[in-house]
Short mmCIF file of C-alpha atoms and ligand atoms in Angstrom, two decimals:
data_model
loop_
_atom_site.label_atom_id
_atom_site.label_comp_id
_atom_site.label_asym_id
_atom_site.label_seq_id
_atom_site.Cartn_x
_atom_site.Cartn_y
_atom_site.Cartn_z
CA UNK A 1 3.26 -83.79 -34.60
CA UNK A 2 0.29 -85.44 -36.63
CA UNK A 3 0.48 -88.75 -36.48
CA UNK A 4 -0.58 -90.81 -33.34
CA UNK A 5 1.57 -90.94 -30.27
CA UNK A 6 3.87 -88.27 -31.41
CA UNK A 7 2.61 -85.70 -28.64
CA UNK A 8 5.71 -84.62 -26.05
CA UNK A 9 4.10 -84.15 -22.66
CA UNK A 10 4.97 -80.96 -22.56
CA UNK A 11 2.95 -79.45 -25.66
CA UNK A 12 -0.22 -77.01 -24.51
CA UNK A 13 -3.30 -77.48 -25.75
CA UNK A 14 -6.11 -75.43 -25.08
CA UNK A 15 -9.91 -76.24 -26.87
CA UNK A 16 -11.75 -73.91 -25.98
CA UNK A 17 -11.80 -69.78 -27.91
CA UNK A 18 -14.22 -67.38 -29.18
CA UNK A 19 -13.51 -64.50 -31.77
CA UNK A 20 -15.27 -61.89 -32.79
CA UNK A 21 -17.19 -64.14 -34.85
CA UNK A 22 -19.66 -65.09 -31.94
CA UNK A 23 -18.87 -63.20 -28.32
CA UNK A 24 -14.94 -62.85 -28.50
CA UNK A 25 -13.08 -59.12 -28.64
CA UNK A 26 -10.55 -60.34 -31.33
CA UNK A 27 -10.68 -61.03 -34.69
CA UNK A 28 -10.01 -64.81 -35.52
CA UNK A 29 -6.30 -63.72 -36.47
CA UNK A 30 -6.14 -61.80 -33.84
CA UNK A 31 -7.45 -64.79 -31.68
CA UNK A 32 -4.54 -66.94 -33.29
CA UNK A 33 -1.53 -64.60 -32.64
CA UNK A 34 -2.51 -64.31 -28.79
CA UNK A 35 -2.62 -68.35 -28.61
CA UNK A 36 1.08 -68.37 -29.90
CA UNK A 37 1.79 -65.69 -27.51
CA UNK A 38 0.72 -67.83 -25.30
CA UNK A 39 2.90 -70.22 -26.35
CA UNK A 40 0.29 -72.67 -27.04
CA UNK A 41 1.01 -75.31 -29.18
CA UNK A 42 -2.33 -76.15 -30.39
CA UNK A 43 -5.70 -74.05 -29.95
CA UNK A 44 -9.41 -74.63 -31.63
CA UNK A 45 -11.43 -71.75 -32.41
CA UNK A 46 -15.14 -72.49 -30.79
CA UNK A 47 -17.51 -69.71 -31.62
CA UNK A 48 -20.73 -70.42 -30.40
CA UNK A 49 -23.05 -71.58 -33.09
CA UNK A 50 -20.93 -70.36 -36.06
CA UNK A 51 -18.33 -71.64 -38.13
CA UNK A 52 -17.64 -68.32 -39.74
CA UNK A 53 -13.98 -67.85 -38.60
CA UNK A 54 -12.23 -71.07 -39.16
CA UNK A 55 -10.48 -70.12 -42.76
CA UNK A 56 -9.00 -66.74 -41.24
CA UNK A 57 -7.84 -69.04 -38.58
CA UNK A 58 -6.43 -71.62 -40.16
CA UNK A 59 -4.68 -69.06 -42.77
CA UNK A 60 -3.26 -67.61 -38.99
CA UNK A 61 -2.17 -70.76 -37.63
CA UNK A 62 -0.09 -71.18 -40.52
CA UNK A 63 1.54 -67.90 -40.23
CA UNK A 64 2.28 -68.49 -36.44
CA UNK A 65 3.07 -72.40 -36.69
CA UNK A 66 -0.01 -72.74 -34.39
CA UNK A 67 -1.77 -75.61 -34.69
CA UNK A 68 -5.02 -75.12 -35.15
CA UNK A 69 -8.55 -77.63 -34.52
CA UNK A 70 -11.49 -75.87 -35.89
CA UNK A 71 -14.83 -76.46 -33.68
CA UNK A 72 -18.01 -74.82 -32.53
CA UNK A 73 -20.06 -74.13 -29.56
CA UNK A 74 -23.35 -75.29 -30.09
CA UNK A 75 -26.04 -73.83 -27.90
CA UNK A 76 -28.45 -76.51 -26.68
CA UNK A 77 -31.07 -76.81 -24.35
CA UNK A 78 -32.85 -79.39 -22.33
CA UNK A 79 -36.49 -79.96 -22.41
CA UNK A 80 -36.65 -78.46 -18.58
CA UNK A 81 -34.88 -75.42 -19.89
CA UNK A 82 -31.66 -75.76 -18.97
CA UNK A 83 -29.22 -74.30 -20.64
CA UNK A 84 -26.40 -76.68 -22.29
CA UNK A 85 -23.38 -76.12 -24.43
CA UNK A 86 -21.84 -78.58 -26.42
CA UNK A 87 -18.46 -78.16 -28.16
CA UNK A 88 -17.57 -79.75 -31.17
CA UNK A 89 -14.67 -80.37 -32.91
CA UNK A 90 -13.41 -81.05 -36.53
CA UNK A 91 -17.05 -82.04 -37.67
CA UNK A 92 -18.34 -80.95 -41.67
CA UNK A 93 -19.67 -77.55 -41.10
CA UNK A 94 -21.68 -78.19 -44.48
CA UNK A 95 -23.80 -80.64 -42.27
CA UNK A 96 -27.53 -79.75 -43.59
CA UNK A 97 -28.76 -81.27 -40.50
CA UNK A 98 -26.81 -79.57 -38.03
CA UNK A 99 -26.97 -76.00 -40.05
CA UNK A 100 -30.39 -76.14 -39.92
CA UNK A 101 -29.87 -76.16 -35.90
CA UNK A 102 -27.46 -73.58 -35.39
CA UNK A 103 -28.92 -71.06 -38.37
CA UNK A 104 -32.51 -71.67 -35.83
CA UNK A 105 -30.37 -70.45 -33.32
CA UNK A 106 -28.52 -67.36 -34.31
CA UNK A 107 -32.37 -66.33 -35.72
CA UNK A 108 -33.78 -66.62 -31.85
CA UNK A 109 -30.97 -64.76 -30.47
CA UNK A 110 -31.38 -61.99 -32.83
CA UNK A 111 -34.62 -61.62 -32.18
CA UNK A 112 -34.35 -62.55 -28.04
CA UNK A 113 -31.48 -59.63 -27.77
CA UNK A 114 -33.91 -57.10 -29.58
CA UNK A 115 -36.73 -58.01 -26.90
CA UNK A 116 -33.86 -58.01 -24.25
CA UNK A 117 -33.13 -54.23 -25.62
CA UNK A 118 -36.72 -53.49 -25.70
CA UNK A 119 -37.06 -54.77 -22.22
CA UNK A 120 -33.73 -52.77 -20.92
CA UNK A 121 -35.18 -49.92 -22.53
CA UNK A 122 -37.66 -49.23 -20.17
CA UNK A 123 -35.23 -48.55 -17.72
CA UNK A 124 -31.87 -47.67 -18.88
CA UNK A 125 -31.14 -45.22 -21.92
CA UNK A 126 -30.50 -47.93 -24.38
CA UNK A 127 -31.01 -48.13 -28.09
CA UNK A 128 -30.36 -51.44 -30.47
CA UNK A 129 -28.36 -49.09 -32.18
CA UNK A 130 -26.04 -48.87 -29.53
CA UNK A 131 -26.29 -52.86 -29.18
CA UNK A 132 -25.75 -53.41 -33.00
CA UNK A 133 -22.34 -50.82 -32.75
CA UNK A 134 -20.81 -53.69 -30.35
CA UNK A 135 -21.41 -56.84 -32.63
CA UNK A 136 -19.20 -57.63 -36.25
CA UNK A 137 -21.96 -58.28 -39.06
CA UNK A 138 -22.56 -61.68 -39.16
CA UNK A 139 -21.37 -62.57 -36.11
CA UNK A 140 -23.64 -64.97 -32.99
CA UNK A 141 -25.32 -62.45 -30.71
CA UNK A 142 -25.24 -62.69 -27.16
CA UNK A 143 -25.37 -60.99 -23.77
CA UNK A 144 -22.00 -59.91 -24.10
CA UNK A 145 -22.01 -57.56 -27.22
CA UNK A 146 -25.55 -56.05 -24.85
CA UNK A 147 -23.07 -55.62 -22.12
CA UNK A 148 -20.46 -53.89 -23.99
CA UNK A 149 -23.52 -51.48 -25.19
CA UNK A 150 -24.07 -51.36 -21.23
CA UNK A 151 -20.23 -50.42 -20.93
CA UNK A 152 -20.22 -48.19 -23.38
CA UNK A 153 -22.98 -45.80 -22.37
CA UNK A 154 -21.46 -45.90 -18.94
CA UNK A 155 -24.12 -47.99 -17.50
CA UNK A 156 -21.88 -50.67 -16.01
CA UNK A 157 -17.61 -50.80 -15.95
CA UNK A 158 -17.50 -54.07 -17.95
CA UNK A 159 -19.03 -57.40 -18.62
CA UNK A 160 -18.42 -59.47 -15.67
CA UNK A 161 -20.65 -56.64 -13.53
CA UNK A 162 -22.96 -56.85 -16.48
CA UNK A 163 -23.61 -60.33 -16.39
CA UNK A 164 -23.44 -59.65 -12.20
CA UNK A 165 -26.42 -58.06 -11.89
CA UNK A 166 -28.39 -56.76 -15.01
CA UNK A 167 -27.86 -59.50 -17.83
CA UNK A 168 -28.12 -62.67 -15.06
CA UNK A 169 -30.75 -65.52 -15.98
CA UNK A 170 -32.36 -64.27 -13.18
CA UNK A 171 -32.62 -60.88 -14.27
CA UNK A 172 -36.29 -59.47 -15.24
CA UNK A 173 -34.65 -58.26 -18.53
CA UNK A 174 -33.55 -61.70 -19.86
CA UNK A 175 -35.31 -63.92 -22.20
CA UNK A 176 -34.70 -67.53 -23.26
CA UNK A 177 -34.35 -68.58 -27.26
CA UNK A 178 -34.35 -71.45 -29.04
CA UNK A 179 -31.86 -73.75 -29.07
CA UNK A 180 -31.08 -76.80 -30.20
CA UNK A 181 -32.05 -80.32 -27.77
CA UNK A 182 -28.39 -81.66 -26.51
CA UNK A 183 -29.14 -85.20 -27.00
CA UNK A 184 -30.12 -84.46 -30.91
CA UNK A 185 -27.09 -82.31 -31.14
CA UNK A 186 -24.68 -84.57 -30.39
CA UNK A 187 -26.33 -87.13 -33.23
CA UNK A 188 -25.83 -84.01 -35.56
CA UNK A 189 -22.25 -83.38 -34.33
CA UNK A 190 -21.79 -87.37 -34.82
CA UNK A 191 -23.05 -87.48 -38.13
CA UNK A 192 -21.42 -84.96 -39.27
CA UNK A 193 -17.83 -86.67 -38.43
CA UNK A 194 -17.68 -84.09 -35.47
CA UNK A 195 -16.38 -84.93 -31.79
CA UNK A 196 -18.98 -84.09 -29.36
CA UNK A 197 -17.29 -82.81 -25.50
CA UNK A 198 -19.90 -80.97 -23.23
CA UNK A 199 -18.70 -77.86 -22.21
CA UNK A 200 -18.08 -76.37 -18.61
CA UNK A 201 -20.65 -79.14 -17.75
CA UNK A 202 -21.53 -78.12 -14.10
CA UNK A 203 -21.02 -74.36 -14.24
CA UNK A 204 -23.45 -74.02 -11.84
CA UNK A 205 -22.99 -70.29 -11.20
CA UNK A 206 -24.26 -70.17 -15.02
CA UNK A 207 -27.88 -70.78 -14.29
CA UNK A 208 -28.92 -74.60 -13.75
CA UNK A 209 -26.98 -77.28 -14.12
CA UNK A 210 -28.64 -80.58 -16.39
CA UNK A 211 -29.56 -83.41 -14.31
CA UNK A 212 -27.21 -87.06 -14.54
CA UNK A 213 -30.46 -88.71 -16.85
CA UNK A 214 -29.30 -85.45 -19.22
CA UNK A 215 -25.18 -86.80 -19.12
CA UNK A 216 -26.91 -90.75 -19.40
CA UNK A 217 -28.70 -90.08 -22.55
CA UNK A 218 -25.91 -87.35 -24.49
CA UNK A 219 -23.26 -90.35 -23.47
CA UNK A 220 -26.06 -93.01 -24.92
CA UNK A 221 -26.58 -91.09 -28.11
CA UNK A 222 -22.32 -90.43 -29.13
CA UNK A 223 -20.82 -87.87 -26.70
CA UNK A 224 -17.42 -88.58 -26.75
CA UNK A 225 -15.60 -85.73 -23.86
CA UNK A 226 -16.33 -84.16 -21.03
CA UNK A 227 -14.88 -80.54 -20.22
CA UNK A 228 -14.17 -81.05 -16.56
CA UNK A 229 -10.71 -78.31 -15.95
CA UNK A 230 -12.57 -75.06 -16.67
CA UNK A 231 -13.08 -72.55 -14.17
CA UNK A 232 -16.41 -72.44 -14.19
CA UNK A 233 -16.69 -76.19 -12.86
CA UNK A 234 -16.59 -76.42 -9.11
CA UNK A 235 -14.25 -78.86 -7.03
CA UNK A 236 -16.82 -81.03 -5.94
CA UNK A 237 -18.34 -81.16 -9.86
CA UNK A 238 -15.09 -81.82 -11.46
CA UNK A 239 -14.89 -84.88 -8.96
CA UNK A 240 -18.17 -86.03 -10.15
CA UNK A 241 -17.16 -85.83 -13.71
CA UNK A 242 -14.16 -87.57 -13.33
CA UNK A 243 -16.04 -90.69 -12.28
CA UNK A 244 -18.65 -90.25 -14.92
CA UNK A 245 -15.79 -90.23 -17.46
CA UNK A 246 -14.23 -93.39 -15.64
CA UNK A 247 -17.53 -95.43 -15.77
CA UNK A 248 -18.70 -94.54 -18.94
CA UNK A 249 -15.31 -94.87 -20.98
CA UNK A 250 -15.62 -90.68 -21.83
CA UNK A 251 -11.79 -88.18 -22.43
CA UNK A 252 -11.63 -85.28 -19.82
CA UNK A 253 -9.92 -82.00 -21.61
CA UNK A 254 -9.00 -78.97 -20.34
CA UNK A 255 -9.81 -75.38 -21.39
CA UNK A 256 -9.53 -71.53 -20.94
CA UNK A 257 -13.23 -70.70 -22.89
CA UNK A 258 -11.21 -67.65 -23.55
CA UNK A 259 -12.97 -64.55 -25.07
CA UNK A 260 -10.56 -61.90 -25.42
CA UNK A 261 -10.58 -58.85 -23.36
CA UNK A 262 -14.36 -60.22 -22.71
CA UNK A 263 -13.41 -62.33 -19.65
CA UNK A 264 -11.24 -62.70 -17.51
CA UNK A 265 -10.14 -65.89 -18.43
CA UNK A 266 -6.33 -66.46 -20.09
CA UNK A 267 -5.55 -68.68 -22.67
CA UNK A 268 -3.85 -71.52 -21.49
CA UNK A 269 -5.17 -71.43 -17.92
CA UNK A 270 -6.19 -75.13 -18.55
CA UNK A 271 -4.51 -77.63 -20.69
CA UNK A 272 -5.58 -81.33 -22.37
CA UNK A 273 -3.76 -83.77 -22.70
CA UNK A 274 -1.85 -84.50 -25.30
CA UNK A 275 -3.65 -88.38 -25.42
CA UNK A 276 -6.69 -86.67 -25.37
CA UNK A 277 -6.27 -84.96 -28.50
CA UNK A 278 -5.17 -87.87 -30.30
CA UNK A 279 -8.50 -89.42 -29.73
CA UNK A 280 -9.72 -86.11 -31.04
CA UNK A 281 -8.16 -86.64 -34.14
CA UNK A 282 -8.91 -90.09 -34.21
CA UNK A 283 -12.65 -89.37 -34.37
CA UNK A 284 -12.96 -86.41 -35.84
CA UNK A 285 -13.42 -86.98 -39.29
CA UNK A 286 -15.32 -83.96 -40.91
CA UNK A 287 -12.95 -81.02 -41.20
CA UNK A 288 -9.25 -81.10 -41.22
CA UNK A 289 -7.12 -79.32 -38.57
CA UNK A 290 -3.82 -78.09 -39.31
CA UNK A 291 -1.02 -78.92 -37.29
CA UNK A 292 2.56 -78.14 -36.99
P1 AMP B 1 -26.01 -65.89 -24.12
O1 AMP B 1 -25.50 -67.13 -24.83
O2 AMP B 1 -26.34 -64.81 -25.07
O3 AMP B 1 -27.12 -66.20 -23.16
O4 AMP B 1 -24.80 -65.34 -23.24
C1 AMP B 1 -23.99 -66.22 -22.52
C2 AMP B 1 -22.54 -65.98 -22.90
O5 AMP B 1 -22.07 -64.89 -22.14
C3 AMP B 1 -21.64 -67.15 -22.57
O6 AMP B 1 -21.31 -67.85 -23.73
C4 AMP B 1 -20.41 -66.53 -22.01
O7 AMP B 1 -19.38 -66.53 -22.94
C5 AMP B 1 -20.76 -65.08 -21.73
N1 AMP B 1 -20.64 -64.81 -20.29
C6 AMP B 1 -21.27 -65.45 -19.29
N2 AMP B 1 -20.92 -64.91 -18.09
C7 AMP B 1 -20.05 -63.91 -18.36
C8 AMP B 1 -19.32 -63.00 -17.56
N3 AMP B 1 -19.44 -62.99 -16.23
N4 AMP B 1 -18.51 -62.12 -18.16
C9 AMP B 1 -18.39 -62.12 -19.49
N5 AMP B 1 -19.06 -62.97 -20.32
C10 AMP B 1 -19.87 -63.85 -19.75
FE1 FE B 2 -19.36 -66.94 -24.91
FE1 FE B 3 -20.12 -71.99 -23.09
ZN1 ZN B 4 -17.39 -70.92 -24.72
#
C-alpha cells in the first residue's frame, strides 16, 4: 500500500473514530488495537475538535500494522443554528487559523456543559464533580461524558437513553455553544492542506439538518467528500447525496463514527472505498498518515 492504485478491493477502511480524547471510551491505543481487531486495514482517529491523540495513535498503528489517517471532527455551525460537523483529514494541526477555531470551541463547551450541569441540577442530584470524574483532562467535552455522570449516579442505564430523553436538543436542559461557521471551516481545513468530508450530513434524528444553499456554498468554498454510508443518514438522504456528489464532482466514504462502548455503533459497519482514499491522500497534504 502507499502509492496510488495499489488498494486490493478487499482492504477495509473505516474514517470515522473517537477516543477518549474528545467523547470516545478508549484510549487512542486502545482505539487502535480494536480497529485491527476489527480487521481493518486502515482507520483515522477523528476526535471532535482536538488533535490531541494522533501521536499515541500513530505509535499504535505501528505496533498493530494498522494504517492509520489522522483527522478531526470539527464542530461547526450555520448561521440559522444548525448544527454541522465537518471531518477532516491529514490537514497541519499547527494551523493558527484553524486552532484559533477549535481552541473557541472546546472553551464554549466547557463552559455550555457547566450551565448544562447547573441547569440539570435543579432537578436531578448532579454535581460537575460527578461530570468532571467521566472526562480525561484535556479532553473535548460533550453530552456524552454528562451522560455517563447520568449513568453513573443511576439516573439513566446508558447514553443512548440519555441522549433519548434528557440530553436531546430539544431538551429544556441543553444549551448551544460556539462553534465554528462550516463554510469558513472548510477554507481553514483547505488551507491548512486538510481534506474537508461533511460528516453524517443528513442525520436528521440529530437535530436539524442544513439546508442544500448550506452543501452549495461548503462545495463552493473547497469541500472535497461527503459522508453518505453512516447510520445516522436515512435511505432517502443518502439518495440525495449521492446525486449531489454526482453533480458536483464530490467522493462518497463510508464510516462507523465509532465511540467505543459509547455507542452502539461497530467499527467497520461502513467501509470507503479504497479509490476514495487515494484521493484522500492525494489532497491531503498537511500531516502524514502512516500506512502499512
Ligand atoms: P455535543 O457535541 O456535546 O452536543 O454532543 C453530541 C455528541 O454526542 C455527538 O458527537 C455524538 O457523538 C454523541 N451522541 C449523539 N447521540 C448519541 C447517542 N444516542 N448515544 C451516544 N452518543 C451520542
Ligand atoms: Fe461524538
Ligand atoms: Fe459527528
Ligand atoms: Zn463523530
Amino acid at each position: 500500500m502507499g502509492s496510488a492504485g495499489t488498494y486490493a478491493w478487499s482492504v477495509r477502511i473505516d474514517l470515522h473514530a473517537h477516543s477518549n480524547v474528545s467523547d470516545g471510551t478508549q484510549t487512542p491505543a486502545e482505539l487502535v488495537a480494536a480497529a485491527a481487531q476489527a480487521r481493518l486495514d486502515v482507520m483515522a482517529l477523528t476526535d471532535h475538535d482536538s488533535t490531541a491523540g494522533w501521536a499515541e495513535a500513530l505509535a499504535a498503528a505501528r505496533v498493530h500494522g494498522t494504517g492509520l489517517i489522522p483527522g478531526m471532527e470539527i464542530s461547526c455551525k450555520t448561521d440559522h443554528g444548525v448544527s454541522v460537523h465537518l471531518l477532516c483529514y491529514l490537514q497541519n494541526p499547527q494551523h493558527p487559523g484553524l486552532l484559533e477555531e477549535i481552541t473557541k470551541a472546546r472553551t464554549a463547551r466547557l463552559s455550555r456543559a457547566e450551565r448544562m450541569v447547573e441547569l440539570l441540577s435543579e432537578d436531578y442530584p448532579l454535581s460537575w464533580a460527578d461530570v468532571s470524574a467521566q472526562v480525561t483532562p484535556g479532553a473535548t467535552i460533550g453530552r456524552p461524558h454528562i451522560a455517563d455522570a447520568l449513568v453513573a449516579a443511576g439516573i439513566v442505564p446508558d447514553r443512548t437513553e440519555a441522549f433519548a430523553s434528557i440530553l436531546t436538543s430539544r431538551s429544556r436542559y441543553f444549551v448551544s455553544h460556539y462553534a465554528a461557521d462550516p463554510v469558513q471551516a472548510v477554507e481553514l481545513v483547505r488551507a491548512a492542506g486538510g481534506v474537508p468530508v461533511f460528516a453524517h450530513p443528513v442525520a436528521a434524528a440529530r437535530g436539524r439538518v442544513a439546508p442544500p444553499e448550506v452543501f452549495h456554498d461548503m462545495i463552493d468554498a473547497g469541500l472535497l467528500g461527503l459522508e453518505v454510508e453512516h447510520r445516522d443518514n436515512p435511505a432517502e438522504g443518502r439518495s440525495w447525496l449521492r446525486k449531489l456528489a454526482r453533480e458536483r464532482g464530490l467522493f462518497i466514504t463510508g464510516s462507523s463514527d465509532y465511540h467505543g462502548a459509547g455507542k452502539p455503533n461497530l467499527l467497520g459497519e461502513n467501509l470507503t472505498e479504497p479509490a476514495v482514499l487515494e484521493r484522500i491522500l492525494e489532497y491531503g497534504t498537511g500531516a502524514d498518515p502512516f500506512l502499512t
